[in-house]
Amino acid sequence: MVDTLIIGAGTAGCVLAARLSEDPGHTVRVVEAGSHWAGTDDFPPELADSADLPLGDRASWLWRYSVALTPDRPGTIVRGRGIGGSGSVNGSYFIRAAARDFTAWSRETGSRSWDFESALPYFRALENDHDYGDHPGHGRAGPVPVRRTARPTPLVQEFGAACRDLGFGEVADWNALPGGPESGVGPVPCTVGPPDASGRRHRIGPAHSYLLPALSRPNLTVRGETVVTRLCFRGSRVTGVDCLTAGEPETIRAERVVLCAGAIESAALLLRSGIGPVAQSAALDIPVIAEAPVGRWFTDHPEIGIDYRHPAPEGRSVPLEYVLEFDDIEIRPYTVAFTPGAYRMGVTLMRPTSAGGIRLTTADPLSAPRIEHGYLETGSDRDRLRDAVELTGQILEAMNAEPVGGTGPISDRWLLDRLGTSQHLAGTCRMGRADDPRAVVDARFRVHGVEGLSVVDLSVVPVPLSRGPQATVVLLAERAATELR
Ligand SMILES: Cc1cc2nc3c(=O)[nH]c(=O)nc-3n(C[C@H](O)[C@H](O)[C@H](O)COP(=O)(O)OP(=O)(O)OC[C@H]3O[C@@H](n4cnc5c(N)ncnc54)[C@H](O)[C@@H]3O)c2cc1C
């Protein structure tokens, strides 16, 4: 029987498996629903170039979900499926959450254990920042390579100039210590390699940084194409999991199970196993193990996509070379085309007040849960996005860009017609005190009310993050490794 069984070899699972197996006396097994690519050359070639978002309709390395962004605005979201999880298919953007996010997070745990000062040593240890590694608050020796674009594409240069014309300052390093400018425009730190002879930069996800280098350890085993369907319990103690490999059922026993299946599937697994709202379990004839508010409130970053035409030539680069940030808005001049012949500006609300929910509609382990984002439910979310869209109109004007379909007036309908998501769904199994009716795990990732079970992935983040989540997921998995050793 292994010491730790990790469900999901995504971003958090790769970090945790590599760190826990550093101790040769600790046996770790990882089961992953998607492929187990055991070496860099085994990865599908489509995942290699950081300039591509490999999200095609037929991609076998994705989970795909139908969602309701609002009651009348359906959408589709994806997640990575295979070693590295979403970190193997994402945009490589790697910005630390803001200090205020950690303050809010810490408050949820009733202690100071999650404030920025506590996070900083982990941020320093996990990164190899090729631009600012020697600066205070940074690291040079960690597994995660971080690089910024030195010469942005012509389109992004125009974007930067337009933002500066409108009075925004330059932010050279979004991962700098708190105290510097929090608003402004600047280059995005990315998890990519150096440019090769043809200028291509390889996407370097958590599989490359963490899991692959650890695979030769005898105390670590990884199995792909294995879908965990349910957790097994003796009383309130978890004893292992039921899973399916090529349709064949099996039970795997373990001393401890850690869910790293991502914010959607970790929540769904808990719900299917009887850890969730009692009424939901009862309605689906799932025996109750523990009442818990799993899936009740999640946050994600709503994003308004404004397509525009611009004469700048298309370049090959990471999808986001620069961002503009102010208040809780991030404006993203994507370099990849989402619509043929047009560029897209993403206008994103980073700390929405509206929240979403996930619930099961069937106990069938292979059916997706219902996902309702609850976007734009509050007037304050709509107002802040509307103001940001107006400002984006000024940026586009300063860039001499031509918005497809014009810009205004910006009614609720106008917003809804362009509403999308940043694919950052978080907080389905929130961290918090045992007496907090919204909390599912404690500050050390252990599920309240049961033994031998932890959740370590984006599910646990209890507050909206002002930045994309990837750096925060790596950080929290690094922290979990020290808690679970
Ligand atoms: C297209 C896209 C682009 C993104 N771009 C960025 C970006 O540029 N910057 C940024 O900060 N964030 C970005 N994100 C978000 C970020 O990548 C994710 O939030 C983060 O990687 C989540 O990590 P995780 O460990 O929580 O889950 P994941 O990395 O999604 O890992 C979950 C893993 O669990 C496996 N799994 C799930 N269920 C089961 C099961 N039942 N049995 C076995 N295995 C299972 C999955 O196959 C997967 O490998 C993006 C997300 C997407 C989808």
XYZ file of C-alpha atoms and ligand atoms in Angstrom:
538
model
C 0.000 0.000 0.000
C 1.468 3.403 -0.994
C 1.908 6.249 1.487
C 0.326 8.892 -0.752
C -2.002 8.375 -3.705
C -2.344 11.489 -5.859
C -5.395 11.779 -8.107
C -4.514 13.815 -11.198
C -1.075 14.616 -12.642
C -1.973 18.192 -13.505
C -0.234 21.329 -12.309
C -0.603 20.671 -8.583
C -0.234 16.884 -8.939
C 3.116 17.200 -10.747
C 4.516 19.550 -8.090
C 3.279 17.455 -5.189
C 4.426 14.112 -6.626
C 7.909 15.445 -7.319
C 8.297 17.076 -3.917
C 6.878 14.221 -1.806
C 8.987 11.617 -3.627
C 12.185 13.520 -2.795
C 12.043 11.464 0.409
C 13.065 7.947 -0.728
C 11.229 6.451 2.243
C 7.869 7.901 1.103
C 6.045 5.958 -1.615
C 3.938 8.012 -4.024
C 1.572 6.808 -6.712
C -0.121 9.130 -9.215
C -3.132 8.201 -11.323
C -4.053 10.400 -14.261
C -7.134 10.220 -16.478
C -5.257 11.333 -19.593
C -2.026 10.189 -21.205
C 1.178 9.558 -19.326
C 3.820 11.166 -21.538
C 6.973 9.928 -19.820
C 9.454 12.124 -21.712
C 9.468 15.485 -23.469
C 9.479 13.772 -26.874
C 6.361 11.781 -25.987
C 4.208 14.905 -25.725
C 1.998 15.628 -28.744
C 3.891 18.116 -30.951
C 0.889 20.460 -30.813
C 1.658 21.173 -27.132
C 5.265 22.192 -27.688
C 5.083 25.706 -29.108
C 4.036 28.320 -26.565
C 2.637 30.453 -29.416
C -0.210 27.958 -29.902
C -3.209 27.380 -27.675
C -3.846 23.688 -28.496
C -7.589 23.758 -27.916
C -9.022 22.285 -31.143
C -12.413 20.564 -31.042
C -10.913 17.100 -31.430
C -7.967 17.446 -29.048
C -7.688 14.234 -27.035
C -5.711 16.071 -24.315
C -8.701 18.116 -23.154
C -11.717 17.786 -20.910
C -14.530 19.809 -22.447
C -17.561 21.076 -20.510
C -20.755 22.870 -21.466
C -21.417 25.650 -18.966
C -23.940 28.421 -18.337
C -21.946 31.668 -18.047
C -25.288 33.316 -17.259
C -28.769 31.746 -17.464
C -28.982 32.874 -21.142
C -25.345 32.778 -22.195
C -24.031 29.232 -22.683
C -20.328 28.563 -23.072
C -17.744 25.830 -23.372
C -14.700 25.492 -21.199
C -11.757 23.117 -21.375
C -9.149 21.697 -19.011
C -5.930 19.860 -19.732
C -6.124 16.057 -19.606
C -2.782 14.296 -19.479
C 0.513 14.763 -17.659
C 0.831 18.428 -16.683
C -2.959 18.917 -16.864
C -4.036 22.452 -17.738
C -0.419 23.539 -17.303
C 0.410 21.571 -20.465
C -2.047 23.516 -22.628
C -2.221 26.958 -21.051
C -1.022 30.392 -22.109
C 2.241 30.182 -20.068
C 1.385 33.429 -18.195
C 2.901 33.129 -14.719
C 2.105 36.109 -12.498
C 2.025 35.872 -8.714
C -1.251 36.752 -7.010
C -1.261 40.205 -5.417
C -0.310 40.698 -1.767
C -3.894 41.807 -1.029
C -5.177 38.451 -2.315
C -3.011 36.652 0.214
C -4.193 38.987 2.981
C -7.795 38.102 2.118
C -6.924 34.397 1.869
C -5.172 34.451 5.230
C -8.217 36.093 6.782
C -10.335 33.150 5.609
C -8.084 30.748 7.517
C -8.260 32.790 10.727
C -4.472 32.978 10.929
C -1.556 34.732 9.233
C -0.374 31.506 7.660
C -1.432 32.450 4.137
C -0.298 36.072 3.977
C 2.165 37.239 1.332
C 5.164 37.057 3.680
C 4.435 33.341 4.235
C 4.122 32.754 0.494
C 7.274 34.631 -0.512
C 9.911 31.993 0.399
C 8.003 29.469 -1.736
C 7.732 31.863 -4.686
C 11.474 32.460 -4.480
C 12.275 28.758 -4.228
C 10.065 27.610 -7.088
C 11.273 29.988 -9.802
C 14.293 30.439 -12.004
C 13.629 33.991 -13.174
C 15.898 34.638 -16.129
C 15.259 38.403 -16.062
C 15.056 39.322 -12.372
C 16.411 36.264 -10.557
C 18.976 38.345 -8.683
C 16.462 40.979 -7.556
C 15.012 41.005 -4.018
C 12.072 38.636 -3.702
C 13.119 36.512 -6.671
C 14.869 33.185 -7.175
C 17.311 31.707 -9.668
C 17.500 28.097 -8.581
C 13.935 26.808 -8.753
C 12.449 24.359 -11.258
C 10.089 26.848 -13.003
C 11.770 28.912 -15.742
C 10.331 32.424 -16.063
C 11.036 34.726 -18.999
C 9.540 37.919 -20.416
C 9.405 39.059 -24.013
C 12.236 41.526 -24.639
C 10.987 42.693 -28.071
C 7.202 42.492 -28.301
C 5.447 42.055 -31.620
C 4.504 45.307 -33.459
C 0.857 44.998 -32.342
C 1.832 44.763 -28.690
C 4.275 47.642 -29.055
C 1.360 49.748 -30.270
C -0.742 48.595 -27.346
C 2.005 49.618 -24.888
C 2.382 53.018 -26.555
C -1.396 53.595 -26.459
C -1.547 52.765 -22.741
C 1.340 55.111 -22.017
C -0.360 57.871 -24.076
C -3.420 57.426 -21.853
C -1.270 58.010 -18.770
C -0.479 54.480 -17.571
C 3.043 53.845 -16.275
C 5.330 50.977 -17.152
C 5.482 47.913 -14.881
C 8.708 46.106 -15.717
C 8.129 43.162 -13.366
C 4.661 41.990 -12.342
C 6.286 39.593 -9.861
C 8.216 42.317 -8.023
C 7.852 42.668 -4.271
C 4.784 44.605 -3.030
C 5.295 48.352 -2.674
C 5.952 49.110 -6.345
C 3.363 50.157 -8.937
C 0.300 47.898 -9.073
C -1.280 49.590 -12.083
C 0.280 49.995 -15.469
C 1.355 48.127 -18.546
C 4.206 45.672 -18.813
C 5.576 42.363 -20.037
C 4.053 39.114 -18.827
C 6.396 36.637 -17.095
C 5.973 33.317 -18.903
C 7.003 29.704 -18.322
C 8.795 29.228 -21.616
C 12.224 28.222 -22.839
C 14.673 30.459 -24.677
C 13.929 31.035 -28.375
C 15.258 28.239 -30.625
C 16.877 28.792 -34.038
C 13.474 29.562 -35.619
C 12.437 31.881 -32.762
C 10.026 29.325 -31.253
C 9.768 29.211 -27.481
C 8.837 25.901 -25.909
C 5.983 25.789 -23.421
C 7.523 24.492 -20.180
C 4.689 23.301 -17.989
C 4.683 21.600 -14.595
C 5.298 18.179 -16.131
C 8.629 19.347 -17.570
C 9.624 21.358 -14.501
C 8.632 18.851 -11.835
C 7.341 15.406 -12.773
C 9.519 14.218 -15.646
C 12.815 14.808 -13.785
C 11.464 12.733 -10.847
C 10.221 9.737 -12.849
C 13.361 7.655 -12.339
C 12.784 7.496 -8.574
C 11.839 3.959 -7.468
C 9.386 5.318 -4.867
C 7.299 7.181 -7.498
C 4.906 5.489 -9.936
C 2.616 7.200 -12.433
C -0.226 5.547 -14.274
C -2.072 7.229 -17.154
C -5.447 6.519 -18.814
C -6.943 5.780 -15.393
C -10.076 7.629 -14.344
C -10.847 7.684 -10.633
C -14.583 7.281 -10.183
C -15.078 7.349 -6.406
C -13.307 7.505 -3.069
C -13.570 4.473 -0.756
C -14.126 4.887 2.999
C -14.102 2.864 6.189
C -16.289 5.040 8.428
C -14.929 8.533 7.929
C -11.411 7.378 6.943
C -10.517 7.184 3.269
C -8.951 3.860 2.318
C -8.372 4.269 -1.410
C -10.165 4.893 -4.690
C -12.169 3.044 -7.296
C -10.989 3.633 -10.835
C -11.360 2.510 -14.423
C -8.432 1.696 -16.694
C -9.564 1.007 -20.271
C -12.995 0.191 -18.863
C -11.614 -2.280 -16.287
C -12.633 -1.468 -12.695
C -10.023 -1.601 -9.946
C -9.610 -0.433 -6.356
C -6.316 1.155 -5.309
C -5.601 1.328 -1.567
C -3.498 4.006 0.098
C -2.629 5.414 3.509
C -3.594 8.864 2.275
C -5.387 10.190 -0.810
C -4.765 13.668 -2.213
C -7.143 15.060 -4.820
C -5.286 17.100 -7.462
C -7.956 16.649 -10.138
C -8.594 20.389 -10.617
C -11.391 22.620 -9.402
C -14.090 20.840 -11.418
C -13.160 17.183 -11.058
C -11.917 17.294 -7.448
C -15.286 18.769 -6.468
C -17.168 16.227 -8.598
C -15.226 13.338 -7.014
C -16.052 14.524 -3.506
C -19.717 14.932 -4.422
C -19.868 11.455 -6.014
C -18.280 10.012 -2.891
C -20.823 11.474 -0.474
C -18.910 14.550 0.685
C -21.125 17.472 -0.217
C -24.497 19.064 0.477
C -26.634 16.329 2.061
C -29.731 17.150 -0.013
C -27.757 16.695 -3.234
C -26.317 13.333 -2.111
C -29.739 12.147 -0.941
C -31.444 13.146 -4.199
C -28.947 10.986 -6.112
C -28.954 8.071 -3.628
C -25.308 8.651 -2.750
C -24.543 7.522 0.822
C -23.484 10.536 2.900
C -19.953 10.457 4.339
C -19.789 14.090 5.463
C -21.857 17.199 4.895
C -19.707 19.838 3.164
C -20.372 22.895 0.976
C -18.506 21.410 -2.012
C -19.071 23.321 -5.261
C -21.273 25.935 -3.632
C -19.342 29.108 -4.469
C -16.690 29.324 -7.104
C -15.121 32.297 -8.737
C -13.769 32.726 -12.236
C -12.671 35.742 -14.247
C -15.380 36.968 -16.656
C -13.860 38.276 -19.858
C -15.342 40.499 -22.546
C -13.777 39.749 -25.945
C -13.535 42.738 -28.285
C -12.453 41.769 -31.787
C -10.749 44.445 -33.893
C -8.857 44.891 -37.117
C -5.382 46.300 -37.165
C -2.748 46.444 -39.930
C 0.085 45.144 -37.691
C 1.480 41.880 -39.105
C 0.791 38.694 -37.169
C 3.826 37.570 -35.184
C 4.675 34.241 -33.524
C 4.793 34.850 -29.789
C 3.208 33.772 -26.520
C -0.534 34.566 -26.614
C -0.075 37.378 -24.090
C 3.133 39.376 -24.210
C 1.883 42.403 -22.269
C -1.050 43.212 -20.001
C -2.514 46.424 -18.660
C -3.711 46.225 -15.063
C -5.587 48.748 -12.940
C -8.038 48.401 -10.035
C -9.291 44.828 -10.515
C -9.213 44.914 -14.302
C -6.744 43.186 -16.612
C -6.720 44.142 -20.309
C -5.161 41.552 -22.601
C -3.977 42.252 -26.149
C -3.956 38.663 -27.436
C -1.523 37.930 -30.228
C -3.340 34.738 -31.287
C -6.368 35.148 -33.568
C -9.639 33.841 -32.082
C -11.593 34.986 -35.155
C -10.064 34.855 -38.660
C -8.781 38.264 -39.795
C -9.201 39.944 -36.417
C -7.224 40.429 -33.246
C -8.883 40.279 -29.821
C -8.640 42.411 -26.726
C -9.739 40.622 -23.535
C -11.252 42.845 -20.845
C -11.278 40.895 -17.627
C -12.736 41.430 -14.180
C -10.291 39.875 -11.736
C -12.207 40.168 -8.458
C -15.855 39.628 -9.370
C -18.502 39.804 -6.670
C -20.729 37.272 -8.476
C -20.083 33.587 -7.768
C -20.914 30.306 -9.490
C -21.800 26.760 -8.487
C -21.119 23.148 -9.483
C -23.432 20.266 -8.765
C -24.101 16.726 -9.873
C -27.206 15.891 -11.840
C -26.474 12.152 -11.803
C -24.343 9.776 -9.752
C -22.823 8.392 -12.990
C -19.065 8.910 -12.516
C -18.493 9.519 -16.216
C -21.072 12.318 -16.525
C -19.947 15.915 -16.229
C -21.347 18.043 -13.405
C -23.573 21.043 -14.086
C -21.483 24.229 -14.047
C -23.175 27.607 -13.650
C -20.830 30.595 -13.556
C -23.362 33.152 -12.348
C -21.433 35.859 -14.216
C -22.496 39.512 -14.105
C -25.170 38.926 -11.486
C -24.186 41.998 -9.523
C -24.563 45.557 -10.782
C -21.070 46.333 -9.525
C -19.535 43.628 -11.769
C -21.440 44.963 -14.785
C -20.506 48.580 -14.032
C -16.816 47.863 -13.582
C -16.664 45.864 -16.796
C -18.561 48.566 -18.680
C -16.060 51.221 -17.502
C -13.169 48.980 -18.518
C -14.695 48.395 -21.947
C -14.988 52.157 -22.408
C -11.329 52.574 -21.572
C -10.470 49.758 -23.988
C -12.299 51.743 -26.689
C -9.893 54.626 -26.023
C -6.899 52.292 -26.238
C -8.147 50.893 -29.554
C -8.668 54.407 -30.863
C -5.122 55.371 -29.844
C -3.884 52.260 -31.685
C -5.859 53.249 -34.817
C -7.643 49.915 -34.528
C -11.106 49.252 -35.910
C -13.416 47.335 -33.544
C -15.481 44.723 -35.383
C -19.132 45.753 -35.076
C -18.363 49.135 -33.448
C -18.068 49.867 -29.733
C -21.208 51.130 -28.213
C -23.473 51.938 -26.540
C -22.370 49.389 -23.935
C -25.684 47.961 -22.732
C -26.050 44.808 -20.609
C -26.925 43.009 -23.876
C -23.722 44.278 -25.528
C -21.686 42.882 -22.628
C -23.558 39.583 -22.683
C -23.022 39.117 -26.418
C -19.239 39.315 -25.932
C -19.049 37.549 -22.581
C -16.567 34.722 -22.204
C -14.397 33.304 -19.470
C -10.695 33.242 -18.690
C -10.931 29.523 -17.784
C -9.756 30.163 -14.209
C -12.533 28.421 -12.252
C -11.436 28.251 -8.585
C -12.684 27.748 -5.059
C -15.048 24.773 -5.301
C -13.540 23.283 -2.117
C -12.634 26.419 -0.220
C -10.000 26.603 2.473
C -11.200 27.906 5.831
C -11.829 27.244 9.505
C -13.842 24.217 10.623
C -16.599 26.526 11.905
C -16.859 28.376 8.558
C -19.993 27.098 6.770
C -18.314 27.767 3.391
C -15.085 25.840 4.113
C -14.241 22.344 2.841
C -10.517 22.031 3.709
C -8.428 23.424 6.538
C -5.362 25.667 6.162
C -3.253 22.505 5.728
C -5.399 21.143 2.852
C -7.140 18.407 4.926
C -10.826 17.852 4.212
C -12.885 18.777 7.282
C -14.789 15.910 8.864
C -12.889 12.976 7.328
C -9.442 11.435 7.782
C -6.700 10.652 5.307
C -8.029 12.941 2.559
C -6.672 16.234 1.239
C -7.415 18.495 -1.713
C -4.451 20.277 -3.287
C -5.324 22.252 -6.424
C -7.128 25.395 -7.503
C -10.290 24.131 -5.766
C -9.069 25.289 -2.375
C -8.374 28.972 -3.106
C -11.030 30.790 -1.066
C -10.837 34.275 -2.627
C -10.817 35.654 -6.175
C -7.237 36.078 -7.406
C -6.238 39.386 -8.999
C -4.008 37.519 -11.431
C -4.160 34.335 -13.517
C -3.935 31.301 -11.197
C -1.050 29.182 -12.519
C 1.680 30.664 -10.288
C -0.645 30.373 -7.292
C -1.380 26.696 -7.993
C 2.342 25.886 -8.141
C 2.848 27.842 -4.933
C 0.049 26.104 -3.044
C 1.251 22.666 -4.144
C 4.775 23.524 -2.985
C 3.300 24.522 0.370
C 1.161 21.396 0.524
C 4.272 19.278 0.013
C 5.790 20.702 3.180
C 2.507 20.111 5.060
C 2.057 16.539 3.822
C 5.634 15.250 4.137
C -6.813 26.837 -22.008
C -6.331 27.352 -20.689
C -5.405 28.395 -20.663
C -4.955 28.881 -19.440
N -3.983 29.843 -19.432
C -3.461 30.240 -18.238
C -2.344 31.124 -18.197
O -1.750 31.471 -19.212
N -1.923 31.545 -16.970
C -2.537 31.168 -15.814
O -2.148 31.650 -14.748
N -3.553 30.272 -15.825
C -3.997 29.787 -17.007
N -4.985 28.838 -17.032
C -5.425 28.258 -15.761
C -4.376 27.285 -15.199
O -3.712 26.591 -16.224
C -5.091 26.284 -14.286
O -5.894 26.989 -13.384
C -4.143 25.403 -13.488
O -3.251 24.742 -14.333
C -4.980 24.412 -12.679
O -4.145 23.499 -12.018
P -4.794 22.302 -11.206
O -3.669 21.515 -10.667
O -5.790 22.863 -10.261
O -5.616 21.443 -12.274
P -5.154 20.801 -13.668
O -3.813 21.306 -14.097
O -6.278 21.013 -14.619
O -4.962 19.239 -13.337
C -6.001 18.339 -13.062
C -5.545 16.971 -13.538
O -6.359 15.977 -12.955
C -6.707 15.010 -13.944
N -7.968 14.403 -13.535
C -9.162 15.030 -13.419
N -10.104 14.171 -12.994
C -9.500 12.976 -12.830
C -9.962 11.696 -12.413
N -11.252 11.479 -12.080
N -9.072 10.666 -12.383
C -7.762 10.863 -12.701
N -7.282 12.068 -13.110
C -8.138 13.120 -13.163
C -6.790 15.827 -15.212
O -6.725 15.030 -16.375
C -5.637 16.784 -15.044
O -4.429 16.255 -15.543
C -5.456 28.332 -18.234
C -6.378 27.284 -18.264
C -6.803 26.776 -19.482
C -7.772 25.632 -19.486
